Amino acid sequence: MSGDGSATDADGPAEPVVCPVCGAGFESVSVHDEGLMVNMRDNDRYQRVCLEPVSDDGTALIRFFHHTHEQAGSDGPGSPGGRIP
């Protein structure tokens, strides 16, 4: 692991240990290189998915950080990292 809070992944961009968008923990990460749709209404598993644009050898990608209800701090407003109101 490097000193910037990310782990090295030989198959793509380095994966952070906390979400770079909201600063909270996350359950999983997915990387997408083409169109997609996100619908979080009535989702039993995830409260929020944060999106981060990244590049892997010049290929534009979108990295998704999947936050559970507990990780997203759904008991009150805002995010654990304080970046989302």
Short mmCIF file of N, CA, C and O in Angstrom, two decimals, residues 46-82:
data_model
loop_
_atom_site.label_atom_id
_atom_site.label_comp_id
_atom_site.label_asym_id
_atom_site.label_seq_id
_atom_site.Cartn_x
_atom_site.Cartn_y
_atom_site.Cartn_z
N TYR A 46 -27.59 -1.18 -0.22
CA TYR A 46 -26.78 0.04 -0.29
C TYR A 46 -27.62 1.29 -0.12
O TYR A 46 -28.70 1.41 -0.69
N GLN A 47 -27.10 2.23 0.66
CA GLN A 47 -27.74 3.52 0.86
C GLN A 47 -27.26 4.52 -0.18
O GLN A 47 -28.01 5.36 -0.64
N ARG A 48 -25.97 4.42 -0.54
CA ARG A 48 -25.38 5.40 -1.44
C ARG A 48 -24.28 4.75 -2.26
O ARG A 48 -23.60 3.84 -1.81
N VAL A 49 -24.11 5.24 -3.50
CA VAL A 49 -22.98 4.87 -4.34
C VAL A 49 -22.33 6.17 -4.77
O VAL A 49 -22.96 7.02 -5.39
N CYS A 50 -21.04 6.36 -4.43
CA CYS A 50 -20.30 7.54 -4.85
C CYS A 50 -19.58 7.22 -6.15
O CYS A 50 -19.11 6.10 -6.35
N LEU A 51 -19.49 8.20 -7.04
CA LEU A 51 -18.87 8.01 -8.35
C LEU A 51 -17.60 8.84 -8.45
O LEU A 51 -17.60 10.02 -8.09
N GLU A 52 -16.53 8.23 -8.97
CA GLU A 52 -15.26 8.94 -9.16
C GLU A 52 -14.73 8.65 -10.56
O GLU A 52 -14.49 7.50 -10.90
N PRO A 53 -14.54 9.67 -11.39
CA PRO A 53 -13.92 9.44 -12.70
C PRO A 53 -12.44 9.13 -12.51
O PRO A 53 -11.76 9.78 -11.71
N VAL A 54 -11.95 8.11 -13.20
CA VAL A 54 -10.53 7.72 -13.15
C VAL A 54 -10.06 7.39 -14.55
O VAL A 54 -10.87 7.26 -15.48
N SER A 55 -8.77 7.23 -14.71
CA SER A 55 -8.19 6.86 -16.00
C SER A 55 -7.22 5.72 -15.78
O SER A 55 -6.46 5.71 -14.81
N ASP A 56 -7.26 4.73 -16.66
CA ASP A 56 -6.34 3.61 -16.61
C ASP A 56 -5.66 3.51 -17.97
O ASP A 56 -6.30 3.12 -18.95
N ASP A 57 -4.41 3.92 -18.04
CA ASP A 57 -3.66 3.92 -19.31
C ASP A 57 -4.39 4.67 -20.40
O ASP A 57 -4.48 4.22 -21.54
N GLY A 58 -5.00 5.82 -20.06
CA GLY A 58 -5.68 6.66 -21.03
C GLY A 58 -7.13 6.29 -21.28
O GLY A 58 -7.83 6.97 -22.03
N THR A 59 -7.62 5.19 -20.67
CA THR A 59 -9.01 4.79 -20.82
C THR A 59 -9.84 5.44 -19.72
O THR A 59 -9.54 5.27 -18.53
N ALA A 60 -10.86 6.20 -20.10
CA ALA A 60 -11.73 6.85 -19.12
C ALA A 60 -12.64 5.81 -18.47
O ALA A 60 -13.27 5.00 -19.15
N LEU A 61 -12.67 5.82 -17.14
CA LEU A 61 -13.47 4.88 -16.37
C LEU A 61 -14.22 5.64 -15.29
O LEU A 61 -13.86 6.76 -14.93
N ILE A 62 -15.28 5.03 -14.75
CA ILE A 62 -15.98 5.56 -13.59
C ILE A 62 -15.91 4.49 -12.52
O ILE A 62 -16.33 3.35 -12.73
N ARG A 63 -15.38 4.87 -11.36
CA ARG A 63 -15.26 3.93 -10.25
C ARG A 63 -16.42 4.20 -9.28
O ARG A 63 -16.68 5.35 -8.92
N PHE A 64 -17.14 3.15 -8.90
CA PHE A 64 -18.28 3.23 -7.99
C PHE A 64 -17.86 2.70 -6.63
O PHE A 64 -17.30 1.61 -6.52
N PHE A 65 -18.16 3.46 -5.58
CA PHE A 65 -17.93 3.03 -4.21
C PHE A 65 -19.30 2.75 -3.60
O PHE A 65 -20.12 3.66 -3.46
N HIS A 66 -19.56 1.49 -3.24
CA HIS A 66 -20.86 1.06 -2.74
C HIS A 66 -20.88 1.13 -1.22
O HIS A 66 -20.15 0.40 -0.56
N HIS A 67 -21.73 2.01 -0.68
CA HIS A 67 -21.84 2.23 0.77
C HIS A 67 -23.10 1.56 1.30
O HIS A 67 -24.20 1.82 0.80
N THR A 68 -22.94 0.76 2.35
CA THR A 68 -24.10 0.19 3.01
C THR A 68 -24.83 1.30 3.78
O THR A 68 -24.31 2.40 3.93
N HIS A 69 -26.00 1.00 4.30
CA HIS A 69 -26.76 1.99 5.08
C HIS A 69 -25.94 2.44 6.29
O HIS A 69 -25.89 3.63 6.60
N GLU A 70 -25.27 1.51 6.97
CA GLU A 70 -24.45 1.86 8.13
C GLU A 70 -23.26 2.73 7.73
O GLU A 70 -22.97 3.73 8.39
N GLN A 71 -22.58 2.39 6.65
CA GLN A 71 -21.42 3.17 6.21
C GLN A 71 -21.82 4.56 5.75
O GLN A 71 -21.05 5.51 5.89
N ALA A 72 -23.02 4.70 5.20
CA ALA A 72 -23.48 5.99 4.70
C ALA A 72 -24.01 6.88 5.81
O ALA A 72 -24.34 8.04 5.57
N GLY A 73 -24.11 6.33 7.02
CA GLY A 73 -24.61 7.13 8.13
C GLY A 73 -26.05 7.53 7.92
O GLY A 73 -26.41 8.68 8.08
N SER A 74 -26.90 6.58 7.53
CA SER A 74 -28.28 6.90 7.18
C SER A 74 -29.14 7.29 8.38
O SER A 74 -30.28 7.67 8.22
N ASP A 75 -28.57 7.25 9.60
CA ASP A 75 -29.33 7.67 10.77
C ASP A 75 -29.50 9.17 10.86
O ASP A 75 -30.38 9.66 11.53
N GLY A 76 -28.63 9.94 10.17
CA GLY A 76 -28.73 11.39 10.24
C GLY A 76 -28.28 11.99 8.93
O GLY A 76 -27.78 11.29 8.06
N PRO A 77 -28.42 13.31 8.77
CA PRO A 77 -28.00 13.94 7.53
C PRO A 77 -26.48 13.97 7.41
O PRO A 77 -25.77 13.92 8.39
N GLY A 78 -26.00 14.02 6.16
CA GLY A 78 -24.58 14.14 5.91
C GLY A 78 -23.89 12.79 5.79
O GLY A 78 -24.50 11.75 5.91
N SER A 79 -22.60 12.86 5.55
CA SER A 79 -21.80 11.66 5.40
C SER A 79 -20.80 11.57 6.54
O SER A 79 -20.45 12.59 7.15
N PRO A 80 -20.29 10.37 6.85
CA PRO A 80 -19.30 10.25 7.90
C PRO A 80 -18.07 11.12 7.65
O PRO A 80 -17.47 11.62 8.57
N GLY A 81 -17.71 11.33 6.40
CA GLY A 81 -16.56 12.16 6.08
C GLY A 81 -16.87 13.65 6.08
O GLY A 81 -15.97 14.48 5.97
N GLY A 82 -18.16 14.01 6.19
CA GLY A 82 -18.56 15.40 6.28
C GLY A 82 -18.59 16.14 4.96
O GLY A 82 -18.80 17.35 4.91
#
